[in-house]
Structure formats: structure tokens, C-alpha cells
PDB file of C-alpha atoms in Angstrom:
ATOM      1  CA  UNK A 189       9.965 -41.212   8.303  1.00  0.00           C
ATOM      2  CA  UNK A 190       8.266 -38.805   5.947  1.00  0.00           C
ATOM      3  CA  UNK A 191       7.604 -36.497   9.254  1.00  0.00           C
ATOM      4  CA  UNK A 192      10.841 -36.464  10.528  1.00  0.00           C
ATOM      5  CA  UNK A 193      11.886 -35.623   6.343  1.00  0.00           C
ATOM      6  CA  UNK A 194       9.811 -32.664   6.413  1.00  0.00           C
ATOM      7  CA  UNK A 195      10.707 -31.780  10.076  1.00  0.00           C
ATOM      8  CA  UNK A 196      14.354 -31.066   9.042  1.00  0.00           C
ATOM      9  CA  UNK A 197      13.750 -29.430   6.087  1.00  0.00           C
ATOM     10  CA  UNK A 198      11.601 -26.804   7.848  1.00  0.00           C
ATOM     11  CA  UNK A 199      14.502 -26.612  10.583  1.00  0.00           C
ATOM     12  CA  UNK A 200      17.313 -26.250   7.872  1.00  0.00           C
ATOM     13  CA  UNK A 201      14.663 -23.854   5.842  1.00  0.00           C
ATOM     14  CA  UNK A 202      14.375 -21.688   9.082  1.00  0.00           C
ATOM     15  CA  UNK A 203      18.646 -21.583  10.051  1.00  0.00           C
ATOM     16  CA  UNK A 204      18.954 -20.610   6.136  1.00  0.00           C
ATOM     17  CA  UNK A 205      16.217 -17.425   6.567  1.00  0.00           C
ATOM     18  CA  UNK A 206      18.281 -16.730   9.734  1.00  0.00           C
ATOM     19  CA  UNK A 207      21.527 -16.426   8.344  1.00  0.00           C
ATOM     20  CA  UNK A 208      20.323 -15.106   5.356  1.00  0.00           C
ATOM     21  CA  UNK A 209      18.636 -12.360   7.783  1.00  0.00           C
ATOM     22  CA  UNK A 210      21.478 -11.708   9.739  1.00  0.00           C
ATOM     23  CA  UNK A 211      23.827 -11.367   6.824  1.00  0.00           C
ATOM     24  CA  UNK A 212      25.720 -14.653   7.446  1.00  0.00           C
ATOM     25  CA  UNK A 213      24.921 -16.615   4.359  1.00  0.00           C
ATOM     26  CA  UNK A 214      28.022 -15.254   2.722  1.00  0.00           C
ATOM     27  CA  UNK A 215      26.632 -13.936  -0.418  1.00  0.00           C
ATOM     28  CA  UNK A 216      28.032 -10.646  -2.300  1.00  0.00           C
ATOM     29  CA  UNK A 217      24.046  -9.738  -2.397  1.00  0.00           C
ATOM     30  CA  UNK A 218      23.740  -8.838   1.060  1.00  0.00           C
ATOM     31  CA  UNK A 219      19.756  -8.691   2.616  1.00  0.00           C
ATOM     32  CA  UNK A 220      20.969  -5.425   4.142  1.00  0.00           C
ATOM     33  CA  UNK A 221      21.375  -3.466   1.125  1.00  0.00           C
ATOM     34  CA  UNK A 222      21.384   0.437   2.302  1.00  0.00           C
ATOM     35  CA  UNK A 223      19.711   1.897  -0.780  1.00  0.00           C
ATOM     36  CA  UNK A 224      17.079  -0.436  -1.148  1.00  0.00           C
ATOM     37  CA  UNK A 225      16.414  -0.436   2.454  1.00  0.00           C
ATOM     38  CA  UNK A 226      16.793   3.732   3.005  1.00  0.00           C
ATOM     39  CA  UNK A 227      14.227   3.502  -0.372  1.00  0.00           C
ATOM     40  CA  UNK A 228      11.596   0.789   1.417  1.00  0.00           C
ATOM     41  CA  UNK A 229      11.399   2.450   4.376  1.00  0.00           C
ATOM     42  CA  UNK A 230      10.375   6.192   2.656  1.00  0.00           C
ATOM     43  CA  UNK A 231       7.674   3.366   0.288  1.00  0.00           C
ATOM     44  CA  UNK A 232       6.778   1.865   3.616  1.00  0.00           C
ATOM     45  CA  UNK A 233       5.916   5.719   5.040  1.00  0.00           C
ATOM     46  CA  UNK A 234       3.905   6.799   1.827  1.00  0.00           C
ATOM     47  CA  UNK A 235       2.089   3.391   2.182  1.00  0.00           C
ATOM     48  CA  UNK A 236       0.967   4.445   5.663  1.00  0.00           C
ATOM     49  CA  UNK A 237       0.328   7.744   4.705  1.00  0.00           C
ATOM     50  CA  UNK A 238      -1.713   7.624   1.859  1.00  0.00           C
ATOM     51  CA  UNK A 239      -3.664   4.634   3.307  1.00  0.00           C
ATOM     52  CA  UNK A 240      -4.457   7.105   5.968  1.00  0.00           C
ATOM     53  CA  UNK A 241      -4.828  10.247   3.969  1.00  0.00           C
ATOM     54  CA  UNK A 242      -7.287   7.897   1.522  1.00  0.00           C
ATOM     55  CA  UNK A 243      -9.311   6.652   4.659  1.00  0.00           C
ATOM     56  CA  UNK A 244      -9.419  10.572   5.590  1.00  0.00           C
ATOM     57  CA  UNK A 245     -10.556  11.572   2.599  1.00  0.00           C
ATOM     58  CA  UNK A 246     -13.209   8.961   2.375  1.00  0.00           C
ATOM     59  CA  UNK A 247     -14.451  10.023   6.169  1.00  0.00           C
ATOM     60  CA  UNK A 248     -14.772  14.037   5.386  1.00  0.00           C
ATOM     61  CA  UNK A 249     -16.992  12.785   2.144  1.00  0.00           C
ATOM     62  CA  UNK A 250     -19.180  11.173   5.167  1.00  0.00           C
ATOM     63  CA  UNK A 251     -18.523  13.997   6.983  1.00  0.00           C
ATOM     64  CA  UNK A 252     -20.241  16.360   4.865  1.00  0.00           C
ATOM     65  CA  UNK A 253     -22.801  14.250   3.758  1.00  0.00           C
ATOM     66  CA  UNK A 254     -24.101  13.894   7.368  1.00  0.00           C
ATOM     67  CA  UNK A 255     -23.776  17.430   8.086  1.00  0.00           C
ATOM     68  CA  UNK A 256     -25.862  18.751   5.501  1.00  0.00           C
ATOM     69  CA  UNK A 257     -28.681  16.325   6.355  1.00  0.00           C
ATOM     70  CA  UNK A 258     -28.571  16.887   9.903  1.00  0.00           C
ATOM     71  CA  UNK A 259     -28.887  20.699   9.237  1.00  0.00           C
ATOM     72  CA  UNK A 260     -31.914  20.003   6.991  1.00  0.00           C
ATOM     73  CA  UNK A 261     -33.281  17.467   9.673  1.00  0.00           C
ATOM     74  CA  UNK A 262     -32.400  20.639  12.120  1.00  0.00           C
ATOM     75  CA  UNK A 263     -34.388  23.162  10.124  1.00  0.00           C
ATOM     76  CA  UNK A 264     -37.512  20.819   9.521  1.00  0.00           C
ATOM     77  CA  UNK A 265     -37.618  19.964  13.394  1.00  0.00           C
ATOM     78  CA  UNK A 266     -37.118  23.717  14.560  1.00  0.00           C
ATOM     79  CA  UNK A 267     -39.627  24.860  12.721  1.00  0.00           C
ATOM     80  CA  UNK A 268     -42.065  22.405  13.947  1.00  0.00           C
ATOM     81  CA  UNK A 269     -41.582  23.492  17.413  1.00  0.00           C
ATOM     82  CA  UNK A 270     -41.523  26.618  16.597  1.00  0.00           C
ATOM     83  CA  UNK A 271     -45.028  26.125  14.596  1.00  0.00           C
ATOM     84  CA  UNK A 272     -46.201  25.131  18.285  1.00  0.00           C
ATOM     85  CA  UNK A 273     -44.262  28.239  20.514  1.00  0.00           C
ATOM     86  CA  UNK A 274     -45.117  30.942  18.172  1.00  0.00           C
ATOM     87  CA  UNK A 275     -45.827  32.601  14.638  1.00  0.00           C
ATOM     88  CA  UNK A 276     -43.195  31.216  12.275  1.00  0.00           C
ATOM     89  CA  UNK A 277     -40.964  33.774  11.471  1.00  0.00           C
ATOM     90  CA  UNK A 278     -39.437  34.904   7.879  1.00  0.00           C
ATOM     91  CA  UNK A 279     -35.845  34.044   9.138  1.00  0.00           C
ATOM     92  CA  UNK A 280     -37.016  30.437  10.436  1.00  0.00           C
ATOM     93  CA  UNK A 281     -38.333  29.917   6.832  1.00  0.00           C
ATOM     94  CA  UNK A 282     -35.082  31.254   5.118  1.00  0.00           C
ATOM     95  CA  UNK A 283     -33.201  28.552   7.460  1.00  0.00           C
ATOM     96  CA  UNK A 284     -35.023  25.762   6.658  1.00  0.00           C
ATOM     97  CA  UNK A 285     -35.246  26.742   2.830  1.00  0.00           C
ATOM     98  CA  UNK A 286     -31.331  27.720   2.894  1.00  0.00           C
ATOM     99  CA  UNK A 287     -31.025  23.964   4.970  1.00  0.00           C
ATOM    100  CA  UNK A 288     -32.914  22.208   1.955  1.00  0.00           C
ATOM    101  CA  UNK A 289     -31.096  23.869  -0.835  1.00  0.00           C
ATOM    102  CA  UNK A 290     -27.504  22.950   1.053  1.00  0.00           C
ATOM    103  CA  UNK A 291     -28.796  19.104   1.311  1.00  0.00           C
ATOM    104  CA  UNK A 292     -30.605  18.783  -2.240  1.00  0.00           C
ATOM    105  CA  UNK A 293     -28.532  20.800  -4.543  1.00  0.00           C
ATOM    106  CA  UNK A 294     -24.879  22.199  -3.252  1.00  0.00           C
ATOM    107  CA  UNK A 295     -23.997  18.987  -1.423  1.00  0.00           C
ATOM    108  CA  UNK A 296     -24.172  16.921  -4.425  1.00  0.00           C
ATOM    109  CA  UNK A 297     -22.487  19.335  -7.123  1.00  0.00           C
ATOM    110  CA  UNK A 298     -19.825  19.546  -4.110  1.00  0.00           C
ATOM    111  CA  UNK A 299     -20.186  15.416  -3.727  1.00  0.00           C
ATOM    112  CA  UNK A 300     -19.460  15.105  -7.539  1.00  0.00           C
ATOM    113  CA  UNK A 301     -16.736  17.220  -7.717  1.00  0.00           C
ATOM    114  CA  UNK A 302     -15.140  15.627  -4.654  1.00  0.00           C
ATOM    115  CA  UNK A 303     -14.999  12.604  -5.295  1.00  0.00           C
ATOM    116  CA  UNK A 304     -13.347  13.167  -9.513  1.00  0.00           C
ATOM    117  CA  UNK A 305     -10.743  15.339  -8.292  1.00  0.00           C
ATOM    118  CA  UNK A 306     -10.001  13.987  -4.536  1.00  0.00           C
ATOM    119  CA  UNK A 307     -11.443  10.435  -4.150  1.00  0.00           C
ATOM    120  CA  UNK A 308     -10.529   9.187  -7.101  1.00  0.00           C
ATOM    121  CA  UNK A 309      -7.534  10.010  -7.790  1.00  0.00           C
ATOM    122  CA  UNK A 310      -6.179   9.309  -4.280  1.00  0.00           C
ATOM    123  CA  UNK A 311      -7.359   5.258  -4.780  1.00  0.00           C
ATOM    124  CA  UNK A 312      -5.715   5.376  -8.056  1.00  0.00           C
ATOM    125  CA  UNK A 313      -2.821   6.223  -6.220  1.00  0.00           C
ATOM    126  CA  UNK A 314      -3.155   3.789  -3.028  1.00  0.00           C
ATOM    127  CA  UNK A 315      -3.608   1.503  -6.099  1.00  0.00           C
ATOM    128  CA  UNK A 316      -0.502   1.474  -6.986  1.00  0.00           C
ATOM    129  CA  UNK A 317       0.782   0.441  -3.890  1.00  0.00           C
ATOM    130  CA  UNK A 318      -0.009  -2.931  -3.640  1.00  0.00           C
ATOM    131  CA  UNK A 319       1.947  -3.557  -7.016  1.00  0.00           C
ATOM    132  CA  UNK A 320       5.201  -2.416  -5.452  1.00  0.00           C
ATOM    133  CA  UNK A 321       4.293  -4.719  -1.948  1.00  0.00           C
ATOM    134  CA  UNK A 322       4.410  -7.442  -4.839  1.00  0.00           C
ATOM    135  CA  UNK A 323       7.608  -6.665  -6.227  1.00  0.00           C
ATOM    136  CA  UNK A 324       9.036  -6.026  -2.551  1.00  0.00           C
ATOM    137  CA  UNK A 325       7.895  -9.450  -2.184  1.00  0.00           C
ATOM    138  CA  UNK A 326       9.635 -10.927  -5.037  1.00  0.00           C
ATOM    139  CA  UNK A 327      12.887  -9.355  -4.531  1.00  0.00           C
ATOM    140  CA  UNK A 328      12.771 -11.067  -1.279  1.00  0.00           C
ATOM    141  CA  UNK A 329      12.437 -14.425  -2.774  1.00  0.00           C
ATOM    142  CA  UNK A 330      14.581 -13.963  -5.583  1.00  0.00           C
ATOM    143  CA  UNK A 331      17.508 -12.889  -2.859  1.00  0.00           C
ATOM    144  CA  UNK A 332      16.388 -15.972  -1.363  1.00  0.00           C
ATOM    145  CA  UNK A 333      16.764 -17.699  -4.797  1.00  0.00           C
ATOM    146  CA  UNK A 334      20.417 -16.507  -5.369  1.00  0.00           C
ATOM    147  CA  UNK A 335      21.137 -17.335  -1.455  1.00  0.00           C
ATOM    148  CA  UNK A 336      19.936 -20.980  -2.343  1.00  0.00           C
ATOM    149  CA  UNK A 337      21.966 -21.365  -5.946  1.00  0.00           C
ATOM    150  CA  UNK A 338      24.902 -20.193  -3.889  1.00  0.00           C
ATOM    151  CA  UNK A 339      24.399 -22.787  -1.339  1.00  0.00           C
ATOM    152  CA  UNK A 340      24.115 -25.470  -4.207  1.00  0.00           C
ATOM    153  CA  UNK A 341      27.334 -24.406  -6.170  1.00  0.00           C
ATOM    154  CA  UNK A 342      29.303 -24.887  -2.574  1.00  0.00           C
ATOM    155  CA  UNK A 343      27.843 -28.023  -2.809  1.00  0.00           C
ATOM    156  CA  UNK A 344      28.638 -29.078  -6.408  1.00  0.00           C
ATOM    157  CA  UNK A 345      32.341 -27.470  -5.943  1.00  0.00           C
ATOM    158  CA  UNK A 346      32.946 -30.297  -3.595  1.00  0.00           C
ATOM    159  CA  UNK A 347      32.500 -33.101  -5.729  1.00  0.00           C
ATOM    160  CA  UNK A 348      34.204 -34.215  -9.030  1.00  0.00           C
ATOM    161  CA  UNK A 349      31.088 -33.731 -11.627  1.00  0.00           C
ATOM    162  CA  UNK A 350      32.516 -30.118 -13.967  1.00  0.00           C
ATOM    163  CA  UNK A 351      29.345 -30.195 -15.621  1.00  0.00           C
ATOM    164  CA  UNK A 352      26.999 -29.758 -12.432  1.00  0.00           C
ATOM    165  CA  UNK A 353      29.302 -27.283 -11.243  1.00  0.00           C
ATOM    166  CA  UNK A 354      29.123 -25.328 -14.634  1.00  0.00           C
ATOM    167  CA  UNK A 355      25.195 -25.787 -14.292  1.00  0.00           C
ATOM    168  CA  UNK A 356      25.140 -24.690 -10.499  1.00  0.00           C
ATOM    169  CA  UNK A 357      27.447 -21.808 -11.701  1.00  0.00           C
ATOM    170  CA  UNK A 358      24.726 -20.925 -14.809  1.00  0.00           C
ATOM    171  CA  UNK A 359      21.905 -20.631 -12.129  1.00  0.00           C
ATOM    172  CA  UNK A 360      23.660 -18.853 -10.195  1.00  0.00           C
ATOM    173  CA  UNK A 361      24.567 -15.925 -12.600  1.00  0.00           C
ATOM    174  CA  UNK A 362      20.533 -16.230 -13.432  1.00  0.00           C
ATOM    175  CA  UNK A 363      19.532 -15.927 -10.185  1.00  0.00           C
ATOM    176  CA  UNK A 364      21.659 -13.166  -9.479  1.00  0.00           C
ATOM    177  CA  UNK A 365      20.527 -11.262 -12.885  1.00  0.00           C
ATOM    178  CA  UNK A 366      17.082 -11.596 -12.102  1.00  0.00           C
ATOM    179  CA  UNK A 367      17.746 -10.286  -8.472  1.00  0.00           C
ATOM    180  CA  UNK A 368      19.755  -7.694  -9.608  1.00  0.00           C
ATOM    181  CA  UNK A 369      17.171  -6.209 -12.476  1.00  0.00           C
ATOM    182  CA  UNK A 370      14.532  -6.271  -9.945  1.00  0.00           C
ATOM    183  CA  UNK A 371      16.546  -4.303  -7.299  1.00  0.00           C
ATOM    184  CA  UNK A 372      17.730  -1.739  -9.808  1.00  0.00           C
ATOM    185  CA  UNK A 373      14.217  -1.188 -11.171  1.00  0.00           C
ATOM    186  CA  UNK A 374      12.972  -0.724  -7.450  1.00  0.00           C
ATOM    187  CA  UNK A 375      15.276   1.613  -6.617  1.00  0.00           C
ATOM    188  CA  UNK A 376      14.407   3.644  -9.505  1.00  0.00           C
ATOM    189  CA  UNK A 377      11.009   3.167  -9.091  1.00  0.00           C
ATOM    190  CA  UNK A 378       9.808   3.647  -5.248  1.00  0.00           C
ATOM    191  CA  UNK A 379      11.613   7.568  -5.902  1.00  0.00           C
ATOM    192  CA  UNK A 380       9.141   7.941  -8.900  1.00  0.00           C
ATOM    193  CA  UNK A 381       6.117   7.054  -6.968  1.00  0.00           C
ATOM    194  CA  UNK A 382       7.168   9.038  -4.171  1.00  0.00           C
ATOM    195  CA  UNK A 383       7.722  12.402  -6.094  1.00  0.00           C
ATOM    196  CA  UNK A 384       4.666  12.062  -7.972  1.00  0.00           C
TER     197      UNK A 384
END
């Protein structure tokens, strides 16, 4: 019995996300709301883009890194076959000294400097990011909240009890105040993050 309980709560569960998805369940807070949907969608492209503008950055820090050892490894291993072909020359010298100084001293003053004013401030960015996927999140389920105290109140209208449907009326109005503050302060919000 306790199967076939949960069985049509998870059915009812899923025709309520449906509706509530399609924009059938009736509520004044519909799920397609333009402004928070035209301001998701330019969060959802920064989110993309500074994930990959992060990774970038991250890659041309290896990128460098690799170069200027494999131009050191260069010089040592042209001079050694030079060493074996002929007389080592002043300009094979100057490479492999100019190859060393690159890799020892330039690349790191260059790493250090990369990494405080691009690295790090780029993950502090992308860092923010995952706060607003939380709130995102939560103004889904409180939508899904007000949907549901909605749903209730229908329910409570139909029978004879004034004080549940006073109670079912009180949730409601919270429900819809919480949704409400949270949509307003994401609206504001994603444009901030986006301009700065």
C-alpha cells in the first residue's frame, strides 16, 4: 500500500511541475516571467563565458610556463650538439644564457603578476556565480511553493472550515512575498554582476 502511496504522489508531483511548466497551474506568478527569463538567459551566457574565459586564462598561464622551459630545454640541447658539430659560437651562448634568464627570472615576475591581476580576480568573479545558480534555484522552488499554497487554498475554499481558509490564504500571501522579494532582488542583481 505504502508503494502504490508514494507512486501517486510522484505521478501527481510530476502533472503539478508540468502544468506549472507549461503555465497551466493558474497562478498570477506565471513560470514564464519575461524579465526574469530575458535576465537568466544574459546570467546563463556570462556563466558560460567566464567559465570559459577562466579555463582560458588558466591554460595560457600553462602555456607560458611550458614555453619558457622548452626554450631553455632547446638552448641546453642545441648547444650540446653543437659542442659535438663545431666550436660553440658567441651567439649559441647568448641563446642559451638569454633561454635561462627567460625560464629563471622573467617567467616568474611575469607568473606573479599574472596570476594577482588576471587569475585571481577572474575566480573571484566565476565565484560569484555559483551564489546566483543558488538563488536561481530557490526562486524556482519558492514559485513552486506559491503554486502549491494556491493549490491548497482551492482546496480549503471548498469546504466549510473559515479558519483554514484564512490560514491557507496567510500562506499564501507568504509564499508569494517571499517569491516576489527574491525575484525583484534577482532582477536587480544578475544586471549588476553583468556590468561589473
Amino acid at each position: 500500500m505504502s508503494f502504490w502511496n508514494n507512486t501517486k504522489k510522484s505521478v501527481a508531483k510530476a502533472g503539478s511541475g508540468l502544468r506549472g511548466a507549461s503555465g497551466a497551474s493558474g497562478s498570477g506568478l506565471s513560470a514564464s516571467d519575461p524579465e526574469f527569463n530575458e535576465q537568466e538567459q544574459r546570467f546563463r551566457n556570462l556563466e558560460r563565458r567566464g567559465m570559459r574565459l577562466l579555463q582560458e586564462t588558466k591554460d595560457y598561464r600553462g602555456s607560458i610556463s611550458g614555453m619558457t622551459t622548452a626554450q631553455r630545454a632547446l638552448a641546453t640541447d642545441l648547444t650540446a650538439f653543437l659542442l659535438d658539430v663545431q666550436r660553440p659560437q658567441d651567439y649559441q651562448a647568448a641563446y642559451r644564457q638569454a633561454a635561462t634568464h627567460i625560464d629563471q627570472t622573467s617567467q616568474p615576475q611575469f607568473d606573479e603578476v599574472y596570476v594577482e591581476t588576471v587569475l585571481k580576480p577572474m575566480a573571484r568573479y566565476c565565484g560569484y556565480l555559483p551564489e546566483f545558480n543558488k538563488a536561481i534555484k530557490k526562486r524556482k522552488a519558492l514559485h513552486d511553493d506559491v503554486d502549491k499554497a494556491r493549490r491548497a487554498l482551492a482546496k480549503e475554499q471548498g469546504k466549510p472550515d473559515a479558519l483554514a481558509v484564512e490560514r491557507a490564504e496567510m500562506d499564501l500571501q507568504y509564499a508569494e512575498q517571499a517569491y516576489n522579494t527574491l525575484n525583484s532582488a534577482l532582477i536587480r542583481e544578475i544586471p549588476k554582476l553583468i556590468n561589473s
